[in-house]
Coordinates of C-alpha atoms and ligand atoms in Angstrom, one line a residue:
M1 CA -17.4 -2.4 -29.1
I2 CA -16.9 1.3 -27.7
S3 CA -20.0 2.0 -25.8
G4 CA -22.2 5.2 -25.9
N5 CA -22.7 7.8 -23.6
D6 CA -24.8 5.8 -21.0
L7 CA -23.9 7.0 -17.7
N8 CA -24.2 3.5 -16.2
R9 CA -22.1 1.8 -18.7
T10 CA -18.8 2.2 -20.2
S11 CA -16.3 0.2 -22.1
V12 CA -13.6 -0.1 -19.7
L13 CA -14.2 0.5 -15.9
V14 CA -11.1 1.1 -13.8
V15 CA -11.7 0.7 -9.8
G16 CA -9.0 3.0 -8.1
A17 CA -7.4 6.1 -9.2
G18 CA -3.8 5.4 -8.3
P19 CA -0.8 5.3 -10.3
A20 CA -1.8 1.7 -11.4
G21 CA -5.4 2.6 -12.6
L22 CA -4.6 5.9 -14.0
A23 CA -1.6 4.3 -15.9
A24 CA -4.1 1.8 -17.5
A25 CA -6.5 4.7 -18.4
I26 CA -3.6 6.9 -19.8
Q27 CA -2.2 4.1 -22.0
L28 CA -5.6 3.0 -23.2
K29 CA -6.3 6.5 -24.4
A30 CA -2.9 6.7 -25.9
L31 CA -3.6 3.6 -27.8
K32 CA -7.1 4.1 -28.8
S33 CA -8.5 7.5 -28.1
N34 CA -12.0 6.8 -28.8
V35 CA -12.5 4.0 -26.2
D36 CA -14.8 5.0 -23.4
V37 CA -12.7 4.9 -20.1
V38 CA -14.0 5.6 -16.7
V39 CA -12.2 5.6 -13.4
I40 CA -13.7 5.7 -10.1
D41 CA -12.0 6.4 -6.5
K42 CA -13.2 6.7 -3.0
A43 CA -11.0 9.6 -2.3
P44 CA -12.4 13.2 -2.3
A45 CA -9.8 14.3 -4.9
A46 CA -6.8 13.0 -6.7
G47 CA -4.1 11.5 -4.6
N48 CA -5.8 11.9 -1.3
H49 CA -5.7 8.1 -0.5
N50 CA -2.3 7.5 -1.8
L51 CA 0.4 7.2 0.6
S52 CA 3.8 5.4 -0.1
G53 CA 7.8 6.1 0.7
A54 CA 8.2 6.7 -2.4
V55 CA 11.0 5.7 -4.3
L56 CA 10.1 5.2 -8.0
E57 CA 12.3 3.3 -10.7
P58 CA 12.2 5.5 -13.8
R59 CA 11.3 2.9 -16.5
W60 CA 7.7 2.5 -16.6
I61 CA 6.8 6.2 -15.7
H62 CA 9.0 7.1 -18.6
E63 CA 7.6 4.9 -20.9
L64 CA 3.9 5.9 -20.1
L65 CA 4.7 9.7 -20.4
D66 CA 6.6 9.2 -23.6
A67 CA 3.5 7.5 -24.9
I68 CA 1.5 10.8 -24.4
D69 CA 3.8 13.7 -24.3
S70 CA 7.1 13.6 -26.1
E71 CA 7.8 17.1 -24.3
W72 CA 6.9 15.9 -20.9
R73 CA 10.4 16.5 -19.4
E74 CA 10.2 20.1 -20.0
T75 CA 7.0 20.9 -18.1
D76 CA 6.9 22.6 -14.9
R77 CA 4.8 19.7 -13.3
A78 CA 7.3 17.0 -14.2
K79 CA 10.0 19.2 -12.9
K80 CA 8.4 19.4 -9.4
V81 CA 7.1 15.8 -9.1
L82 CA 10.2 14.1 -10.4
Q83 CA 12.7 16.9 -8.6
N84 CA 14.5 14.5 -6.3
V85 CA 16.7 11.9 -8.0
V86 CA 18.5 9.5 -5.7
S87 CA 22.4 10.3 -5.8
H88 CA 23.2 8.8 -2.2
D89 CA 21.9 5.2 -1.1
D90 CA 22.1 5.1 2.6
I91 CA 21.5 1.6 3.8
K92 CA 22.3 1.4 7.7
F93 CA 22.2 -1.1 10.3
M94 CA 21.2 0.7 13.8
P95 CA 22.3 -1.7 16.6
C96 CA 21.0 0.7 19.2
G97 CA 19.6 4.2 19.8
K98 CA 22.9 5.8 19.0
M99 CA 25.1 4.0 16.7
T100 CA 24.7 3.2 12.9
V101 CA 26.8 0.7 10.7
S102 CA 26.7 1.2 7.0
M103 CA 25.6 -1.9 5.0
L104 CA 26.3 -0.3 1.6
P105 CA 29.6 -2.0 1.2
I106 CA 27.8 -5.2 1.5
I107 CA 24.9 -4.6 -0.7
K108 CA 27.3 -3.3 -3.6
L109 CA 29.4 -6.4 -3.2
A110 CA 26.1 -8.4 -3.6
K111 CA 25.4 -6.5 -6.9
L112 CA 28.9 -7.1 -8.1
F113 CA 28.2 -10.9 -7.6
R114 CA 24.8 -10.6 -8.8
L115 CA 23.0 -12.0 -5.6
N116 CA 19.6 -11.1 -5.2
F117 CA 20.4 -8.4 -2.2
G118 CA 21.9 -6.2 -5.0
Q119 CA 18.4 -5.1 -5.8
M120 CA 18.4 -3.1 -2.8
L121 CA 20.2 -0.1 -4.4
H122 CA 18.3 2.9 -5.7
T123 CA 20.7 5.2 -7.2
D124 CA 19.2 6.8 -10.0
D125 CA 15.8 6.3 -9.2
Y126 CA 13.1 9.1 -8.2
V127 CA 11.9 10.1 -4.8
V128 CA 8.3 11.1 -5.2
S129 CA 5.1 12.2 -3.1
I130 CA 2.7 9.4 -4.5
S131 CA -0.2 12.1 -3.5
E132 CA 1.5 14.6 -5.9
L133 CA 2.4 11.9 -8.6
T134 CA -1.4 10.8 -8.5
A135 CA -2.6 14.0 -8.7
W136 CA -0.2 14.6 -11.7
L137 CA -1.3 11.3 -13.6
N138 CA -4.9 12.2 -12.9
E139 CA -4.7 15.6 -14.8
M140 CA -3.1 13.7 -17.8
A141 CA -5.8 11.2 -17.7
E142 CA -8.5 13.7 -17.8
K143 CA -6.7 15.5 -20.6
A144 CA -6.6 12.4 -22.6
G145 CA -10.5 12.3 -22.3
V146 CA -10.6 9.6 -19.4
E147 CA -13.7 10.4 -17.1
V148 CA -12.2 10.3 -13.5
L149 CA -15.0 10.3 -10.6
H150 CA -13.8 10.8 -7.2
G151 CA -16.1 10.4 -4.2
F152 CA -17.5 7.2 -5.8
S153 CA -17.0 4.2 -3.3
A154 CA -17.5 0.8 -4.8
E155 CA -18.7 -2.0 -2.5
D156 CA -19.2 -5.0 -4.7
I157 CA -18.2 -6.6 -8.1
I158 CA -21.1 -8.6 -9.9
V159 CA -19.9 -11.7 -11.4
D160 CA -21.7 -14.1 -13.7
E161 CA -21.9 -17.7 -13.3
N162 CA -18.5 -18.2 -15.5
G163 CA -16.6 -15.9 -13.4
A164 CA -16.7 -12.9 -15.7
A165 CA -17.9 -9.4 -14.3
T166 CA -20.9 -7.6 -15.6
G167 CA -21.2 -4.6 -13.1
V168 CA -19.6 -2.7 -9.9
K169 CA -22.2 -1.8 -7.4
L170 CA -21.7 1.7 -5.7
V171 CA -22.1 2.3 -2.0
D172 CA -25.7 3.5 -0.9
Q173 CA -25.5 7.3 0.1
G174 CA -27.8 8.7 2.8
L175 CA -28.3 6.4 5.5
D176 CA -28.2 6.7 9.2
R177 CA -25.9 4.8 11.8
E178 CA -28.5 2.3 12.1
G179 CA -29.1 2.0 8.2
N180 CA -32.4 3.7 8.1
K181 CA -33.0 5.7 4.8
Q182 CA -32.4 9.7 5.2
Q183 CA -34.4 12.2 3.2
N184 CA -31.2 12.4 0.9
Y185 CA -30.9 8.8 0.4
Q186 CA -29.6 7.6 -2.9
P187 CA -29.1 4.0 -3.7
G188 CA -25.8 2.9 -5.1
E189 CA -25.9 2.5 -8.8
V190 CA -24.5 -0.4 -10.9
I191 CA -21.9 0.8 -13.4
E192 CA -21.6 -2.0 -16.2
A193 CA -18.6 -2.3 -18.6
D194 CA -17.0 -4.9 -20.9
F195 CA -13.5 -4.7 -19.1
F196 CA -12.8 -4.2 -15.3
V197 CA -9.4 -2.8 -14.1
L198 CA -8.9 -3.6 -10.4
A199 CA -6.3 -1.3 -9.1
E200 CA -7.4 -0.3 -5.6
G201 CA -4.3 -0.5 -3.7
C202 CA -3.3 -2.8 -1.0
C203 CA -6.2 -5.3 0.2
G204 CA -8.6 -3.7 -2.2
L205 CA -12.2 -4.5 -1.2
L206 CA -13.4 -5.3 -4.6
S207 CA -10.1 -7.1 -5.7
E208 CA -10.6 -9.6 -2.5
K209 CA -14.2 -10.0 -3.4
F210 CA -13.6 -11.0 -6.8
I211 CA -10.4 -13.2 -5.9
E212 CA -13.0 -15.1 -3.8
K213 CA -16.1 -15.1 -6.3
A214 CA -14.2 -16.1 -9.3
G215 CA -12.2 -18.8 -7.4
L216 CA -8.5 -17.2 -7.8
K217 CA -5.9 -18.6 -5.4
R218 CA -2.6 -17.8 -4.0
Q219 CA 0.0 -20.1 -3.5
S220 CA 0.7 -18.7 0.0
P221 CA -1.5 -16.2 2.0
Q222 CA -0.7 -12.5 1.4
L223 CA 1.7 -11.0 3.8
Y224 CA 1.3 -7.4 5.0
S225 CA 3.4 -4.7 6.7
V226 CA 2.2 -1.4 8.3
G227 CA 3.9 1.7 7.2
I228 CA 3.7 4.9 9.4
K229 CA 4.7 8.0 7.7
E230 CA 5.3 11.6 8.7
L231 CA 6.4 14.7 6.8
F232 CA 8.6 17.3 8.8
S233 CA 9.2 21.1 7.7
V234 CA 12.9 21.4 8.5
S235 CA 15.4 24.2 8.5
E236 CA 17.4 25.0 5.3
Q237 CA 20.8 23.9 7.1
Q238 CA 19.0 20.7 8.0
F239 CA 17.9 19.9 4.6
E240 CA 21.3 20.8 2.8
E241 CA 22.8 18.6 5.1
F242 CA 20.3 15.5 4.3
T243 CA 20.5 16.4 0.5
S244 CA 17.5 16.1 -1.8
G245 CA 19.2 13.1 -3.3
R246 CA 19.6 10.9 -0.2
V247 CA 17.4 7.9 0.8
V248 CA 17.9 6.1 4.2
H249 CA 16.8 2.5 4.6
A250 CA 17.4 1.4 8.2
M251 CA 17.1 -2.0 9.8
G252 CA 17.6 -2.7 13.4
W253 CA 16.5 0.2 16.1
P254 CA 14.1 0.0 17.5
I255 CA 12.1 -3.1 16.3
W256 CA 15.0 -5.8 15.6
R257 CA 17.9 -6.2 18.0
P258 CA 19.3 -9.5 17.1
V259 CA 19.2 -12.3 19.7
I260 CA 18.5 -9.9 22.6
G261 CA 15.2 -8.9 20.8
P262 CA 12.6 -7.5 20.1
N263 CA 12.6 -9.5 16.8
M264 CA 10.3 -7.7 14.1
F265 CA 11.0 -7.4 10.3
G266 CA 11.1 -3.8 9.0
G267 CA 12.7 -0.7 9.7
G268 CA 12.9 3.1 9.3
I269 CA 13.2 5.2 6.2
M270 CA 14.1 8.7 5.6
Y271 CA 13.5 10.3 2.3
P272 CA 13.7 14.1 0.9
G273 CA 10.5 15.9 0.3
D274 CA 9.9 19.1 -1.4
K275 CA 12.6 21.8 -0.5
N276 CA 13.1 21.8 3.3
H277 CA 11.1 18.6 3.9
I278 CA 11.8 15.5 5.2
C279 CA 9.8 12.4 5.3
V280 CA 10.4 9.9 8.1
G281 CA 8.6 6.4 8.4
M282 CA 8.5 3.3 10.1
I283 CA 7.7 0.0 8.3
V284 CA 6.9 -3.1 10.3
G285 CA 6.2 -6.8 9.0
A286 CA 2.5 -7.4 10.1
D287 CA 3.4 -10.8 11.6
W288 CA 4.8 -9.1 14.7
K289 CA 4.3 -11.1 17.8
Y290 CA 3.9 -8.5 20.4
C291 CA 0.3 -7.9 21.7
D292 CA 1.3 -4.5 23.2
F293 CA 3.1 -3.1 20.0
N294 CA 2.1 0.0 18.2
P295 CA 4.1 0.7 15.1
Q296 CA 3.9 4.5 15.9
D297 CA 5.8 4.0 19.1
A298 CA 8.5 2.4 17.2
L299 CA 8.5 5.5 14.7
T300 CA 8.6 7.8 17.9
R301 CA 11.9 5.6 19.0
F302 CA 13.4 5.8 15.6
K303 CA 12.9 9.5 15.3
E304 CA 14.8 9.7 18.8
H305 CA 18.0 7.8 17.3
K306 CA 20.7 10.3 17.2
F307 CA 21.2 9.9 13.4
V308 CA 17.6 10.7 12.7
Q309 CA 17.1 13.4 15.2
K310 CA 19.6 15.8 14.0
F311 CA 17.8 16.2 10.7
I312 CA 14.1 16.7 12.2
E313 CA 14.9 18.3 15.6
G314 CA 12.9 21.6 15.8
G315 CA 11.1 20.8 12.6
T316 CA 7.2 21.1 12.2
L317 CA 5.1 18.0 11.6
A318 CA 3.4 19.0 8.2
E319 CA 1.4 15.7 7.5
A320 CA 1.0 12.4 8.7
G321 CA -0.7 9.0 7.6
A322 CA -0.7 5.3 7.4
K323 CA -1.1 2.3 5.1
M324 CA -0.5 -1.4 4.6
I325 CA 2.0 -2.8 2.1
P326 CA 1.5 -6.3 0.2
E327 CA 4.7 -7.9 1.0
G328 CA 3.9 -11.5 0.1
G329 CA 5.5 -11.2 -3.2
W330 CA 5.4 -14.0 -5.9
Y331 CA 3.7 -16.6 -4.1
A332 CA 0.8 -14.3 -3.1
I333 CA 0.1 -13.2 -6.4
P334 CA -3.8 -14.4 -7.0
R335 CA -4.3 -16.4 -10.3
D336 CA -6.9 -18.2 -11.9
P337 CA -6.2 -22.1 -11.3
Q338 CA -7.4 -22.9 -14.8
S339 CA -5.5 -20.2 -16.9
N340 CA -2.9 -18.9 -14.3
A341 CA -4.1 -15.3 -15.2
V342 CA -3.9 -12.7 -12.6
G343 CA -7.7 -12.1 -12.9
K344 CA -10.1 -13.9 -14.8
H345 CA -11.8 -13.4 -18.3
N346 CA -12.5 -9.6 -18.4
V347 CA -11.2 -8.7 -15.3
M348 CA -7.6 -7.8 -14.5
I349 CA -5.9 -7.3 -11.2
L350 CA -3.0 -4.4 -11.0
G351 CA -0.5 -3.2 -8.8
D352 CA -0.8 -3.6 -5.1
S353 CA -4.1 -5.3 -5.4
A354 CA -2.2 -8.1 -7.1
G355 CA 0.7 -7.6 -4.6
F356 CA 3.3 -6.7 -7.3
V357 CA 5.7 -5.3 -4.6
N358 CA 9.5 -6.4 -4.8
M359 CA 10.5 -6.6 -1.0
L360 CA 14.3 -6.6 -2.0
K361 CA 13.7 -3.4 -3.6
I362 CA 11.2 -2.1 -1.2
K363 CA 9.2 -1.1 -4.1
G364 CA 6.2 -1.7 -6.0
L365 CA 5.3 1.6 -7.6
H366 CA 7.2 1.1 -10.7
N367 CA 5.4 -2.4 -11.2
A368 CA 2.0 -0.8 -10.5
I369 CA 2.7 1.6 -13.1
G370 CA 3.7 -1.1 -15.4
S371 CA 1.0 -3.4 -15.0
G372 CA -1.4 -0.7 -15.9
I373 CA 0.2 -0.2 -19.0
Q374 CA 0.0 -3.8 -19.7
A375 CA -3.7 -4.0 -18.9
A376 CA -4.2 -1.2 -21.3
E377 CA -2.4 -3.2 -24.0
A378 CA -4.3 -6.2 -23.1
I379 CA -7.7 -4.6 -23.3
V380 CA -6.9 -3.2 -26.9
D381 CA -5.8 -6.8 -27.9
S382 CA -9.0 -8.3 -26.5
F383 CA -11.6 -6.0 -28.1
D384 CA -13.2 -8.7 -30.2
N385 CA -13.3 -11.2 -26.9
S386 CA -13.2 -9.5 -23.9
N387 CA -12.9 -12.7 -21.9
A388 CA -9.3 -13.1 -23.4
A389 CA -8.2 -9.9 -21.5
A390 CA -6.9 -11.4 -18.2
G391 CA -4.9 -14.2 -19.9
R392 CA -3.4 -11.5 -22.4
Y393 CA -2.8 -9.4 -19.5
T394 CA -0.7 -12.0 -17.9
E395 CA 1.1 -13.0 -21.0
L396 CA 2.2 -9.3 -21.3
L397 CA 3.3 -9.2 -17.6
E398 CA 5.5 -12.0 -18.1
K399 CA 6.9 -10.7 -21.5
C400 CA 7.9 -7.3 -20.2
G401 CA 9.7 -8.4 -17.1
I402 CA 7.3 -7.7 -14.3
M403 CA 6.9 -11.4 -13.4
A404 CA 10.5 -12.3 -13.7
E405 CA 11.4 -9.4 -11.3
M406 CA 8.7 -10.5 -8.8
H407 CA 10.2 -14.3 -9.1
S408 CA 13.7 -13.1 -8.5
A409 CA 12.6 -12.0 -5.0
A410 CA 10.2 -14.8 -4.4
N411 CA 12.1 -16.4 -1.4
F412 CA 13.2 -13.0 0.6
R413 CA 10.1 -12.1 2.6
H414 CA 8.9 -15.6 2.7
S415 CA 12.4 -16.8 4.3
V416 CA 12.1 -14.0 6.8
A417 CA 8.6 -14.8 7.7
R418 CA 9.5 -18.3 8.4
F419 CA 12.8 -17.9 10.3
G420 CA 12.8 -14.3 11.3
P421 CA 15.4 -11.6 10.2
L422 CA 18.4 -12.9 11.6
V423 CA 18.3 -16.4 9.8
G424 CA 15.6 -15.5 7.2
M425 CA 17.8 -12.7 5.5
P426 CA 20.9 -14.9 5.0
V427 CA 19.1 -17.9 4.1
S428 CA 17.2 -15.9 1.3
V429 CA 20.4 -15.3 -0.5
L430 CA 20.1 -18.8 -1.8
G431 CA 17.0 -17.4 -3.8
G432 CA 15.5 -19.8 -6.4
L433 CA 17.3 -22.8 -4.7
L434 CA 15.0 -22.6 -1.9
P435 CA 11.7 -24.2 -1.6
R436 CA 8.3 -22.2 -0.9
W437 CA 8.2 -22.2 2.9
N438 CA 4.7 -22.7 4.7
V439 CA 4.0 -19.1 6.3
E440 CA 1.0 -18.3 8.2
P441 CA -1.4 -15.3 7.7
D442 CA -0.2 -12.3 9.8
F443 CA -3.2 -12.4 12.3
E444 CA -2.2 -15.7 13.5
A445 CA 1.3 -14.5 14.5
M446 CA 0.2 -12.6 18.0
Q447 CA 1.5 -14.2 20.9
Q448 CA 1.1 -13.1 24.7
R449 CA 4.6 -11.4 24.4
K450 CA 5.3 -8.0 25.3
Y451 CA 7.3 -5.4 23.5
V452 CA 9.1 -5.1 26.7
L453 CA 12.5 -3.3 25.5
N454 CA 10.4 -0.3 24.3
P455 CA 7.2 0.3 26.2
G456 CA 4.6 2.4 24.8
T457 CA 5.5 6.2 24.3
D458 CA 1.9 7.4 24.2
Y459 CA 2.0 8.6 20.6
D460 CA -0.3 11.3 19.9
K461 CA -3.2 9.8 17.7
D462 CA -5.4 12.8 17.9
T463 CA -2.4 14.8 16.1
F464 CA -1.9 12.0 13.8
T465 CA -5.6 11.9 12.4
A466 CA -5.5 16.0 12.3
M467 CA -2.3 15.7 10.3
A468 CA -3.9 13.2 8.0
Q469 CA -7.1 15.4 7.7
T470 CA -9.4 12.4 7.7
M471 CA -13.1 12.8 7.9
H472 CA -16.3 10.8 7.7
R473 CA -19.9 11.9 8.2
E474 CA -20.5 11.2 11.9
E475 CA -24.3 10.1 11.2
E476 CA -23.4 7.3 8.4
P477 CA -23.3 3.6 9.1
S478 CA -19.8 2.5 10.7
H479 CA -17.5 1.0 8.0
L480 CA -15.7 -1.0 10.4
S481 CA -17.6 -4.0 12.2
I482 CA -16.7 -6.5 14.7
L483 CA -17.8 -10.1 13.8
D484 CA -18.1 -11.5 17.1
E485 CA -17.9 -9.3 20.2
S486 CA -18.1 -12.4 22.5
I487 CA -14.5 -13.4 21.1
C488 CA -13.6 -9.9 22.1
L489 CA -14.6 -10.3 25.7
D490 CA -13.9 -14.0 26.3
K491 CA -10.9 -14.7 24.2
C492 CA -9.0 -11.6 23.1
T493 CA -9.3 -9.8 26.5
P494 CA -7.9 -12.2 28.7
T495 CA -5.1 -13.4 26.2
F496 CA -3.9 -10.2 24.2
G497 CA -5.6 -7.5 26.4
R498 CA -7.4 -5.9 23.0
P499 CA -4.7 -5.1 20.9
C500 CA -6.9 -3.3 18.2
I501 CA -7.0 -0.3 20.8
T502 CA -3.2 -0.1 20.8
F503 CA -2.1 -0.8 17.1
C504 CA -5.2 1.2 15.3
P505 CA -3.1 4.1 14.4
A506 CA -6.2 6.4 14.4
G507 CA -7.5 5.5 17.9
V508 CA -10.9 4.1 16.3
Y509 CA -11.3 1.4 18.7
E510 CA -12.1 2.0 22.3
T511 CA -13.6 0.1 25.3
I512 CA -17.1 1.3 26.0
Q513 CA -19.0 -0.3 29.0
D514 CA -16.6 -3.1 28.9
E515 CA -17.2 -3.8 25.1
V516 CA -14.7 -3.1 22.6
T517 CA -16.2 -1.1 19.5
P518 CA -15.1 0.9 16.7
A519 CA -16.0 3.9 18.5
N520 CA -14.7 6.4 16.4
P521 CA -15.0 5.3 12.6
S522 CA -14.7 8.9 11.8
N523 CA -11.3 8.9 12.5
C524 CA -10.1 5.9 10.1
V525 CA -7.3 6.7 7.8
H526 CA -8.5 3.6 5.7
C527 CA -5.0 1.7 6.3
K528 CA -6.8 -1.7 6.9
T529 CA -4.2 -2.7 9.6
C530 CA -7.0 -3.7 12.0
Q531 CA -8.5 -6.2 9.5
I532 CA -5.1 -7.9 8.8
K533 CA -3.8 -7.8 12.3
C534 CA -6.8 -8.6 14.9
P535 CA -5.5 -11.9 16.3
Y536 CA -8.8 -13.5 15.7
D537 CA -9.7 -12.2 12.3
N538 CA -12.6 -10.7 13.9
I539 CA -12.7 -7.4 12.1
R540 CA -14.2 -6.3 8.6
W541 CA -13.4 -3.0 6.9
T542 CA -15.8 -2.0 4.1
V543 CA -15.9 1.4 2.4
P544 CA -17.6 4.3 3.6
E545 CA -19.7 6.7 1.4
G546 CA -17.6 8.5 -1.2
G547 CA -15.5 11.4 -0.8
E548 CA -14.2 10.6 2.8
G549 CA -11.2 9.3 4.7
P550 CA -7.8 11.0 4.6
R551 CA -7.0 13.9 2.7
Y552 CA -3.0 13.2 1.9
G553 CA -1.5 16.0 -0.2
R554 CA 2.1 15.2 0.1
M555 CA 2.4 11.6 1.4
Ligands
SF4_1 FE1 -9.2 -8.4 19.9 FE2 -10.1 -8.2 17.7 FE3 -11.8 -7.9 19.4 FE4 -10.1 -6.0 19.1 S1 -11.5 -6.7 17.6 S2 -10.7 -6.9 20.9 S3 -8.2 -7.1 18.5 S4 -10.6 -10.0 18.9
SF4_2 FE1 -6.5 1.6 10.0 FE2 -8.6 -0.1 10.9 FE3 -7.6 1.9 12.5 FE4 -9.2 2.6 10.1 S1 -9.8 1.6 12.1 S2 -7.3 3.5 10.9 S3 -8.6 0.8 8.8 S4 -6.6 0.1 11.9

């Protein structure tokens, strides 16, 4: 069963060295130390492509760490990565740019009466930098004997006629912009394996290809949000006043002002970072209707709010980035129609790639790690029959409580998508009594409406990309393509005014000689907003050569 040292063949191939993929690799080694496990990742180094809030429930990370090192709590790394523990849940409604109203008593009441909104509390969770957490897990995986290969971009998964995977094809290296082979050209190799673990994060390229090739189905389209995050170095006094145990989740200003509009789901966040650092972010449901809207402008307005401003005024921007979050929840989990498995045969889909984000908690990191643990156990249970792995993985997801948690939040985001935040949130309290609403994919939501209350603030996208430290080889083929340029000119320009130019956080799209084009692909931060939000579904994002993109270190 266990493969030899053939470089193009391994027993278990994990695509994506994020928390889900690394948890699977670490747990596998803890269960069976002689199994060959290879993890590939497109990022230049561990944690570089991982961005999240992030609040982390302790259960699964503790289980994973306990499995490999009973002394982990005493290590310097654990004391640093897990230094911030939530002691002050701060949930606010911001009716305007000056006022705040605490929602905490209502949420506490909901918890008391066991209503689903009670899940919004975060007390005793960790607040982490997911980049740092990933780098730590990466070290543990390598120490356990896992081969983690950074700078390896995978562009395709090869599937046989029965829907089982046989290999993963890496991206060709050394092509010029037109696709001609250069002197350093290297064709992308195929890595074969017995088991495939797809843990690429949100909207993973291979995960989505596998879902299509193997005929997996979602009950409802995946819904997304866009998260923009900035890390500020602030004064000691500001940090002490904020405290290292506080997490702020704020609804309202500037994206949702009930009745008078605008009317978008999401809100601002403030989390503690390392000493004297505070993260500020804006998360906006990608079903926004406003064709001139840029989530970065909403973040600027959030930072101008009286409550937020006092903690970051005079601070220095230390890092910035963006990513999508899969929010469709239970109804958007991709499953095999025959077996109901989250994957098929020898392929398992994990974490954000499967959509294991609980939007009531605004958290998915715990389920990413938890799903990695279940995938490892499923592989060990299926050594005699690799095609049983996806079914076993799904049984374990049900047994361990991840599926029950996802089900408990099934109707929250869907109700908001169907009725808007004002009606959808209270309706969702009925939870399991509600039917599954029909919701449209995010790209269909755009209208000819303007975000009039908060016109553009000219967010500095150049500084943003510099702070994300993103880079790509200028001469390689663009990893972004517009499928039909006539749609841009004939339909999108007169109707919506080319929104990709506005909403791409990195300023990748421009009008050149009257045509819209991804003129600056080297600025891309791999957030995939353009693929999800182009109102004509006219953009495709693929992986560039390995080792490129953002270089997040503390996101
Ligand atoms: Fe519009 Fe999409 Fe074309 Fe951009 S790529 S101009 S959003 S149709
Ligand atoms: Fe994100 Fe697309 Fe812009 Fe890249 S080009 S930064 S994926 S919106």
